[in-house]
Coordinates of C-alpha atoms in Angstrom, one line a residue:
X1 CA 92.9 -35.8 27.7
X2 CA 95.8 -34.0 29.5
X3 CA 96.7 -34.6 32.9
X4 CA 96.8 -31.5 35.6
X5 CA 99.1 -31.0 38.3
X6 CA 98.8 -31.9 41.4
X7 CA 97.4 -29.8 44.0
X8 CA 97.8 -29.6 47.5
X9 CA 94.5 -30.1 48.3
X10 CA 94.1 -32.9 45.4
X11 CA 96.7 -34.7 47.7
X12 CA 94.9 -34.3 50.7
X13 CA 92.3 -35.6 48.9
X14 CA 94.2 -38.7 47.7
X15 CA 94.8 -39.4 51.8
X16 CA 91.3 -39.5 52.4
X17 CA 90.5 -41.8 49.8
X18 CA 93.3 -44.1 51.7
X19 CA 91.0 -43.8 54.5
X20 CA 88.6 -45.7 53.1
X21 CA 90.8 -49.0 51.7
X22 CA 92.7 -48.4 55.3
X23 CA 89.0 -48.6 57.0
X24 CA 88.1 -51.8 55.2
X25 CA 91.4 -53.5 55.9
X26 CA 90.9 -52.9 59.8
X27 CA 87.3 -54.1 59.3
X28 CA 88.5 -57.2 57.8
X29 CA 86.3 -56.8 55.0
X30 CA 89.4 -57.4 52.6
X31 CA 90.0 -61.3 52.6
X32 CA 93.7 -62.4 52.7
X33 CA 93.8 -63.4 49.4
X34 CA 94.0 -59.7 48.5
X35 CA 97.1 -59.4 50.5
X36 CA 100.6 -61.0 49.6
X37 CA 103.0 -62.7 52.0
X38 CA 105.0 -59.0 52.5
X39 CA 102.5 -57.1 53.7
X40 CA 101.1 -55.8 50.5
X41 CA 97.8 -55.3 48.5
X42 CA 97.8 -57.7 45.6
X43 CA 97.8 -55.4 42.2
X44 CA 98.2 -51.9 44.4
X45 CA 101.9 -52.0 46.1
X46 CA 100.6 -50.4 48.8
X47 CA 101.8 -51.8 52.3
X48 CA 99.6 -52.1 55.0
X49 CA 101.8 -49.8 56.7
X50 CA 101.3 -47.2 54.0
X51 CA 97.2 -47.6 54.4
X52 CA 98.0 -47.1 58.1
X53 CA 99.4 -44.0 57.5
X54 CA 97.2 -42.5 54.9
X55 CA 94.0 -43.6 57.1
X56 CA 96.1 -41.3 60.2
X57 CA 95.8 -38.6 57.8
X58 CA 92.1 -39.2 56.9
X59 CA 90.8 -39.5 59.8
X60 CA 92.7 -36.0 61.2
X61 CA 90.5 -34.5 57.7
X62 CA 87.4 -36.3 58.8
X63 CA 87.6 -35.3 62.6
X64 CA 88.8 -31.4 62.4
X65 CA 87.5 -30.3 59.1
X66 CA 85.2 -27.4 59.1
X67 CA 82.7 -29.3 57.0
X68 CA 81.6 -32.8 56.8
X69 CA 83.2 -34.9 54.5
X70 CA 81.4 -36.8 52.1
X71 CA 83.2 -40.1 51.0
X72 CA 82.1 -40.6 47.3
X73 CA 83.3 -37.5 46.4
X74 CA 86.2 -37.3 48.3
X75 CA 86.9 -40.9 47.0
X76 CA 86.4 -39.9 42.9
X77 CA 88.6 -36.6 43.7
X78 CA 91.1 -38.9 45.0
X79 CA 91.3 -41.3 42.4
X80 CA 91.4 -38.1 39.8
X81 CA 94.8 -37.1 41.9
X82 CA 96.3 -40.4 42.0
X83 CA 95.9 -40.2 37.9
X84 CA 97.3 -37.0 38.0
X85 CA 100.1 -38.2 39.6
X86 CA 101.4 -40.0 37.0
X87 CA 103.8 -38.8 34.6
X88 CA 101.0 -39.8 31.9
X89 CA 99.1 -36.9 29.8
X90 CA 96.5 -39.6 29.5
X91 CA 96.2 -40.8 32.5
X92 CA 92.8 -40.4 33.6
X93 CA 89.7 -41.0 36.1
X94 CA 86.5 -41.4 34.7
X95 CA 83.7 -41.1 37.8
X96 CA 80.5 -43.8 36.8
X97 CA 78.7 -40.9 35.5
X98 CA 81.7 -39.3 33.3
X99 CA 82.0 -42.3 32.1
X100 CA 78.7 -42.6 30.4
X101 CA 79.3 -39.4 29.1
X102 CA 82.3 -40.4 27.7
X103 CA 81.0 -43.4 26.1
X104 CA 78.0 -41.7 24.7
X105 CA 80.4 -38.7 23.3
X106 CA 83.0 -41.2 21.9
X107 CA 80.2 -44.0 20.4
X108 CA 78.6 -40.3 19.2
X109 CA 75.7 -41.9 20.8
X110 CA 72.4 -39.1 20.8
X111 CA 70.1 -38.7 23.5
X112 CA 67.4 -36.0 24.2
X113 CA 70.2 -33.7 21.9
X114 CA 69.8 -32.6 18.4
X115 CA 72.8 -34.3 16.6
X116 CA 75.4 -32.1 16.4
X117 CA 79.0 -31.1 17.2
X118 CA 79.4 -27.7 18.9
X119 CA 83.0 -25.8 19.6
X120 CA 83.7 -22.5 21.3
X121 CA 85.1 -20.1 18.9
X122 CA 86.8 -17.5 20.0
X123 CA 83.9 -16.9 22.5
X124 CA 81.2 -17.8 19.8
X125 CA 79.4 -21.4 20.6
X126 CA 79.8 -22.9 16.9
X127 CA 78.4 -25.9 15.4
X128 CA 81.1 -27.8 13.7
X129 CA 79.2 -30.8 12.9
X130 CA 76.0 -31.8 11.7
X131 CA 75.5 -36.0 12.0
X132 CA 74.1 -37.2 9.3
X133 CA 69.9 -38.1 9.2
X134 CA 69.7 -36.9 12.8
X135 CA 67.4 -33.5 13.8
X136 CA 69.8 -30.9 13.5
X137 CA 70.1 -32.2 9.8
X138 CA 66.5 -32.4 9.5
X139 CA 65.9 -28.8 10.9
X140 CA 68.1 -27.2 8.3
X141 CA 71.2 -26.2 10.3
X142 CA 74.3 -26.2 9.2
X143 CA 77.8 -26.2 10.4
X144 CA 79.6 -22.8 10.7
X145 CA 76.4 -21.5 12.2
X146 CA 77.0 -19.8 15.5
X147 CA 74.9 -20.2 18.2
X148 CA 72.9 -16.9 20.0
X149 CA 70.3 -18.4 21.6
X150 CA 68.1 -20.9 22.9
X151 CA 64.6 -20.8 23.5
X152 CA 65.0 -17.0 23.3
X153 CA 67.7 -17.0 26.2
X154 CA 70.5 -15.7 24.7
X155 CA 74.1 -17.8 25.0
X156 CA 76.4 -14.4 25.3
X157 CA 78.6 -15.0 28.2
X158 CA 78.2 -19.0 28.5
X159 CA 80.3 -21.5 28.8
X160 CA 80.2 -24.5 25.8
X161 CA 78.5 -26.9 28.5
X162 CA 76.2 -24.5 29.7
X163 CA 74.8 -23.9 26.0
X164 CA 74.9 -27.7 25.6
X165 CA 72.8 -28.2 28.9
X166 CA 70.3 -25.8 27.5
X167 CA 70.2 -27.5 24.1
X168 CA 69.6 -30.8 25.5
X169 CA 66.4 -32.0 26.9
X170 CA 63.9 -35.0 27.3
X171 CA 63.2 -36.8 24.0
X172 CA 60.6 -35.6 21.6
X173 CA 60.6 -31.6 23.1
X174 CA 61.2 -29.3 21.0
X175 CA 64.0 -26.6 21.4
X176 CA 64.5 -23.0 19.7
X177 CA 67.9 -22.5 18.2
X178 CA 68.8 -18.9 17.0
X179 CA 71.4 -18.9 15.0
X180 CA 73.7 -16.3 12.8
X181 CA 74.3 -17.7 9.8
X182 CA 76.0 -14.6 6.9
X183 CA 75.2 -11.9 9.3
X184 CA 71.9 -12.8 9.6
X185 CA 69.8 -14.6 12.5
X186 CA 68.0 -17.3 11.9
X187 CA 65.3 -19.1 14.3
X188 CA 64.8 -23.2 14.0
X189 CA 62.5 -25.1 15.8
X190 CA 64.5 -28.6 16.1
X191 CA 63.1 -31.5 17.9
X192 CA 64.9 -33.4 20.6
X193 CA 65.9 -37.4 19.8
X194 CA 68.2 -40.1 19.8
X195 CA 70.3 -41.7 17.5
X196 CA 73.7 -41.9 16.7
X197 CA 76.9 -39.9 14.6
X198 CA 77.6 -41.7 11.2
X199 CA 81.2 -42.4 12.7
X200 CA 82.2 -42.9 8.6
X201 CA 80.7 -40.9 5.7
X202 CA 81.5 -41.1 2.2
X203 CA 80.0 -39.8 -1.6
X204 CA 81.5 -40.3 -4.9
X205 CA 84.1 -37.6 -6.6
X206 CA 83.9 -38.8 -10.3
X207 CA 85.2 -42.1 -10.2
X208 CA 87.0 -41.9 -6.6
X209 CA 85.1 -43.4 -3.7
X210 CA 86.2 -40.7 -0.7
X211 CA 85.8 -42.0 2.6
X212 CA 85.7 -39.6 5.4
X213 CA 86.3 -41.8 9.1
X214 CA 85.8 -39.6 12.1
X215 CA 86.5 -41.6 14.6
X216 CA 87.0 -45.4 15.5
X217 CA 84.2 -45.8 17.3
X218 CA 80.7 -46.9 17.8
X219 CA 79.1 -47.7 14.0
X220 CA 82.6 -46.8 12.5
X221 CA 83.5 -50.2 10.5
X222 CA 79.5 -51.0 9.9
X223 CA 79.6 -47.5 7.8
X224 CA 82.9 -48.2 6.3
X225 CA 81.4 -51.4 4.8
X226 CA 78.4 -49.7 3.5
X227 CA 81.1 -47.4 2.1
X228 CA 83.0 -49.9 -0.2
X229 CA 79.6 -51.4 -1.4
X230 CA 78.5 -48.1 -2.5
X231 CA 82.0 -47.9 -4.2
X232 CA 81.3 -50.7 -5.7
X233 CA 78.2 -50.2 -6.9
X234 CA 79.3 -46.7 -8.5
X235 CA 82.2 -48.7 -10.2
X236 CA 84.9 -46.9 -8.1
X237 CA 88.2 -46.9 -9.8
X238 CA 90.8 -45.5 -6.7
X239 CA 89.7 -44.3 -3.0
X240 CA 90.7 -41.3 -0.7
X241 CA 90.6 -42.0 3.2
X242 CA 90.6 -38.9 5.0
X243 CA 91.9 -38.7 8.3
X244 CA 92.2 -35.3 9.6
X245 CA 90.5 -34.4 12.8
X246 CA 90.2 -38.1 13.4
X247 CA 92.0 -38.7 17.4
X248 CA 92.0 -42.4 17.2
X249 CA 89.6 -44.8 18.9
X250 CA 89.3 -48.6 19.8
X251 CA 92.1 -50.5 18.5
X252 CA 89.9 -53.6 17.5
X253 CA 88.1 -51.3 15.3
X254 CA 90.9 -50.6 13.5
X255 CA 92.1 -53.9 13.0
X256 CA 88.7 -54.3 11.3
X257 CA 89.4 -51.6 8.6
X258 CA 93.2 -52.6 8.3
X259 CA 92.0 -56.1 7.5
X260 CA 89.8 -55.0 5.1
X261 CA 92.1 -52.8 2.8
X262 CA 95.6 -54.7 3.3
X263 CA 97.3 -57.9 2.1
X264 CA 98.0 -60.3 4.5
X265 CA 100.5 -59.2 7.5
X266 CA 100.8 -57.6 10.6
X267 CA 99.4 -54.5 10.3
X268 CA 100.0 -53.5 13.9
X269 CA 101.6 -54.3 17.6
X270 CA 102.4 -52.6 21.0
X271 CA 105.2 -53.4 23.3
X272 CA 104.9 -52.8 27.1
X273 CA 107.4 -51.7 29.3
X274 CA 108.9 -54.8 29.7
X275 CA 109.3 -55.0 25.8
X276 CA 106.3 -58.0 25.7
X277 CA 104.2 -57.5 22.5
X278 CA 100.6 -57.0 24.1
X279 CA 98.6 -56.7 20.9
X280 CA 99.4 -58.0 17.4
X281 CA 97.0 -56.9 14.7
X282 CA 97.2 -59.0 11.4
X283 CA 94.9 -59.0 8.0
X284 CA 93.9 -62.1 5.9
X285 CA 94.8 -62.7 2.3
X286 CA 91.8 -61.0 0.9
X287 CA 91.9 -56.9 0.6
X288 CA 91.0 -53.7 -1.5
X289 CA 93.0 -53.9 -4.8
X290 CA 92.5 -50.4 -5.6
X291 CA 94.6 -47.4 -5.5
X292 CA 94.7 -45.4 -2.0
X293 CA 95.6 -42.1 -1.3
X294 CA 95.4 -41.3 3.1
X295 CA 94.8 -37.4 3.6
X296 CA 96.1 -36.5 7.6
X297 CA 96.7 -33.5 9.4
X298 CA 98.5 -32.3 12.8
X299 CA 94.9 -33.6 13.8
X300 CA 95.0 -37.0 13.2
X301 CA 96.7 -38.7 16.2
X302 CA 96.4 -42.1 17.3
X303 CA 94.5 -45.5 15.4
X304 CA 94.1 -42.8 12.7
X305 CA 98.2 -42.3 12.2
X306 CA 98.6 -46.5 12.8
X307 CA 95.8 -47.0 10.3
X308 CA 97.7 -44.1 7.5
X309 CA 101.1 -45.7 8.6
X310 CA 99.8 -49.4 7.5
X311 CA 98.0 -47.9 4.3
X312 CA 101.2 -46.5 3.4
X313 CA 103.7 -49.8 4.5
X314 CA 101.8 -52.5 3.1
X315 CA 99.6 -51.1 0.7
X316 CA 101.5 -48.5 -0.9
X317 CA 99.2 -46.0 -0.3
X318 CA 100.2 -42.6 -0.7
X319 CA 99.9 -40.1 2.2
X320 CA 99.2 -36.3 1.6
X321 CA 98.7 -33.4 3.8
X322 CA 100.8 -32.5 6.9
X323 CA 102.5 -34.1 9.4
X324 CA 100.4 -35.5 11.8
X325 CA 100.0 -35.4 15.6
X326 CA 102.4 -38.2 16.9
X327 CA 101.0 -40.3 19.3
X328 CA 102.2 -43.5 19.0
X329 CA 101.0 -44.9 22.5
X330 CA 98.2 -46.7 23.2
X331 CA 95.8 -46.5 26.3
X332 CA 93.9 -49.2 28.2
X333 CA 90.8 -48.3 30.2
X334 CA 90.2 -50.6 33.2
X335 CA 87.0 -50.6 35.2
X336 CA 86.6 -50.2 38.9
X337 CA 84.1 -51.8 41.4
X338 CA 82.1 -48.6 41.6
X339 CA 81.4 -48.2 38.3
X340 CA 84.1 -45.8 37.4
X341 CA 87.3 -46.4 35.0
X342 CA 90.5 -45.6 34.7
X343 CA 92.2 -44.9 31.7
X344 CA 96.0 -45.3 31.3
X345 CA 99.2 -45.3 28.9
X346 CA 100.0 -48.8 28.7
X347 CA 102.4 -49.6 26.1
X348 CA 104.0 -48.3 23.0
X349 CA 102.8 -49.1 19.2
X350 CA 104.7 -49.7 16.0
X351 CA 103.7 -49.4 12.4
X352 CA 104.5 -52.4 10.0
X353 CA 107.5 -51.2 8.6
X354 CA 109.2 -51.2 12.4
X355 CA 108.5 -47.3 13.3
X356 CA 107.3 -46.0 16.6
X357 CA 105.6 -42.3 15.3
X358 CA 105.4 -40.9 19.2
X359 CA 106.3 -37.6 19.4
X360 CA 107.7 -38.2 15.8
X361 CA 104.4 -38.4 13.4
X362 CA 104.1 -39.3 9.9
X363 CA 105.8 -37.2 7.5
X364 CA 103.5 -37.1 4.2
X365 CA 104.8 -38.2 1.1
X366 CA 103.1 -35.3 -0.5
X367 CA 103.2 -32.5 1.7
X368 CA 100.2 -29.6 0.8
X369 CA 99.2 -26.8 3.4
X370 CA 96.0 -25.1 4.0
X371 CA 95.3 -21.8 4.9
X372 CA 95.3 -21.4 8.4
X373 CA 91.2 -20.6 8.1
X374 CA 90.6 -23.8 6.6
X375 CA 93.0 -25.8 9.1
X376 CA 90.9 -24.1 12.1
X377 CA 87.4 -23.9 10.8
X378 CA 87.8 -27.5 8.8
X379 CA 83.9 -27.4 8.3
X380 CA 84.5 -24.2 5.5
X381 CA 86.4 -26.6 3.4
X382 CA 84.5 -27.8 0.1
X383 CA 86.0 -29.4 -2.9
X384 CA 87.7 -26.4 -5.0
X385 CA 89.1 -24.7 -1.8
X386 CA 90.4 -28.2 -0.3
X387 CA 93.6 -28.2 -2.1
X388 CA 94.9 -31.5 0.0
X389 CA 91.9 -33.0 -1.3
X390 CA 92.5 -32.1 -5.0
X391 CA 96.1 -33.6 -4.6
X392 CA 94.6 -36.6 -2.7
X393 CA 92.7 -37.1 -6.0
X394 CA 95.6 -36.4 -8.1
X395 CA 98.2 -38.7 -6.7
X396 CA 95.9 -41.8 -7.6
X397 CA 96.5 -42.0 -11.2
X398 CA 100.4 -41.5 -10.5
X399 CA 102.5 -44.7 -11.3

């Protein structure tokens, strides 16, 4: 998530919320233990003269503003500018109720929704994404179906959240989705539920197992197991990890797949900006012994380009597609006493063979393009049109 600029107001914002550490300080409600022997908060390097200063500023807000403040909000809009602040794209505040929805969204965790992924496309509210077993797949919708109405109140003119707002409801309701689907409109009655997105999905393509890992998140290593027994099971001769579209995830979830497919070694660590190594992955002596081919895009960013990079230093897997994103730096979200987090850059990461891809990416050893329809509207692609596919496949009986 990128970072905005800093507003004026934002930074008035981030004085009032200095108010409120300045007003516990002079109420004595912060022990000494949070303050150090110069004067400053323990973990915040702000002086007590700096508080002082901030609360002056609050309390001119507070006393001669128009309209009455209200100190939760002020305090979440501060802490947004403070994030914004830094010279981080990904530095972020998550308020306590973003922060569910951020969970939920990343775990691809379902409630009162119909299970599936929706994008706004040039101004048409399209579903990208239809999870596996949930009620959108029940109902019969599919993705590249674009969105017109729901419950007869038509979506022209509305925003992707207000579309998702209508779509979502209490458990077991039902909602109407109209749809156009081929030029023609299409009505489904789909029923509200939980559950959660089938974070890795895989079938067989002849003898190939082809394993398709949206995120690293929630169920993502449980369904990645299931997928190598099935493999197994179907006497799989070579496997194709796809990768594109994938943004990253949860680093121990990685280390869970690494482990799985490589020979023993470090398969992963991040360095700080002192130069400390602050997480070392490594696998154990038992792995995959089967050919690998790792598909990526300009879409793959993150655990999904550390996950390609190992593949391809230790396993000799062979990478096809484009070159992907390049983010090479790893985030650490931190909770807060009231229930919100914030999320910042916290050191750099380096593939096993020594290579920090930041900015840089990984260069595919077999480089195939798509057409730009099929790079944008990645739910169109099947297996004759998906030519990185095809060479994905290809590449695995090559000695």
């Amino acid at each position: 998530m990128k970072k905005r600029k800093v507003s004026l107001s934002s930074a008035i914002v981030m004085l009032v919320a200095g108010c409120l550490i300045g007003a516990l300080v002079t109420a004595g409600i912060f022990s000494q233990a949070f303050i150090s022997e110069n004067g400053q908060l323990l973990y915040s390097g702000l002086s007590i003269k700096q508080i002082k200063i901030i609360n002056e500023a609050a309390s001119i807000i507070n006393r001669y503003s128009i309209e009455e403040q209200d100190n939760e909000h002020t305090l979440d809009y501060a802490l947004k500018g403070m994030a914004a602040s830094l010279d981080d794209d990904y530095a972020y505040y998550f308020t306590p109720e973003e922060l569910k929805e951020y969970n939920d969204s990343s775990s691809g965790t379902v409630q009162g929704g119909i299970g599936a992924g929706v994008q706004d496309v040039n101004g048409d509210i399209t579903i990208t994404d239809i999870y596996k077993s949930l009620t959108a797949d029940a109902a019969g919708l599919k993705a590249g179906d674009i969105i017109r109405a729901v419950n007869d109140e038509s979506v022209k003119g509305k925003s992707l959240s207000e579309t998702v707002a209508l779509v979502k409801g209490e458990t077991g309701t039902s909602v109407k989705i109209t749809v156009e689907r081929d030029g023609k409109e299409l009505a489904f009655n789909v029923m509200r539920g939980d559950g959660q997105r089938q974070m890795t999905e895989y079938r067989m393509i002849g003898k190939v197992l082809y394993i398709k890992i949206n995120s690293f998140h929630g169920n993502v290593v449980e369904y990645f197991n299931k997928a190598i027994d099935f493999g197994v099971e179907n006497m799989y001769e070579g496997i194709v990890i796809d990768l594109r579209e994938n943004p990253g995830g949860e680093l121990n979830l990685f280390a869970e797949i690494a482990d799985k497919m490589l020979p023993e070694g470090e398969t992963f660590y991040a360095l700080d900006r002192y130069g400390n190594r602050t997480s070392v992955c490594r696998s154990d002596a038992g792995y995959i012994d089967k050919p690998v081919s790792v598909i990526i895009n300009a879409s793959s960013a993150s655990a999904s380009e550390a996950l390609a990079g190992a593949l391809r230093d230790m396993g000799n897997a062979k990478t096809v597609g484009v070159k992907s994103f390049g983010k090479g730096i790893m985030q650490t979200s931190i909770p807060l006493s009231n229930g919100g987090m914030f999320k910042l850059t916290t050191a750099k990461y380096y593939l096993p063979g020594g290579d920090c891809i930041h900015k840089k990416g990984i260069e595919p050893e077999y480089e195939v393009e798509l057409s730009e329809e099929l790079t944008q509207k990645y739910w169109l692609r099947n297996d004759e049109s998906d030519l990185q596919l095809k060479k994905a496949i290809e590449v695995l009986t090559e000695k």
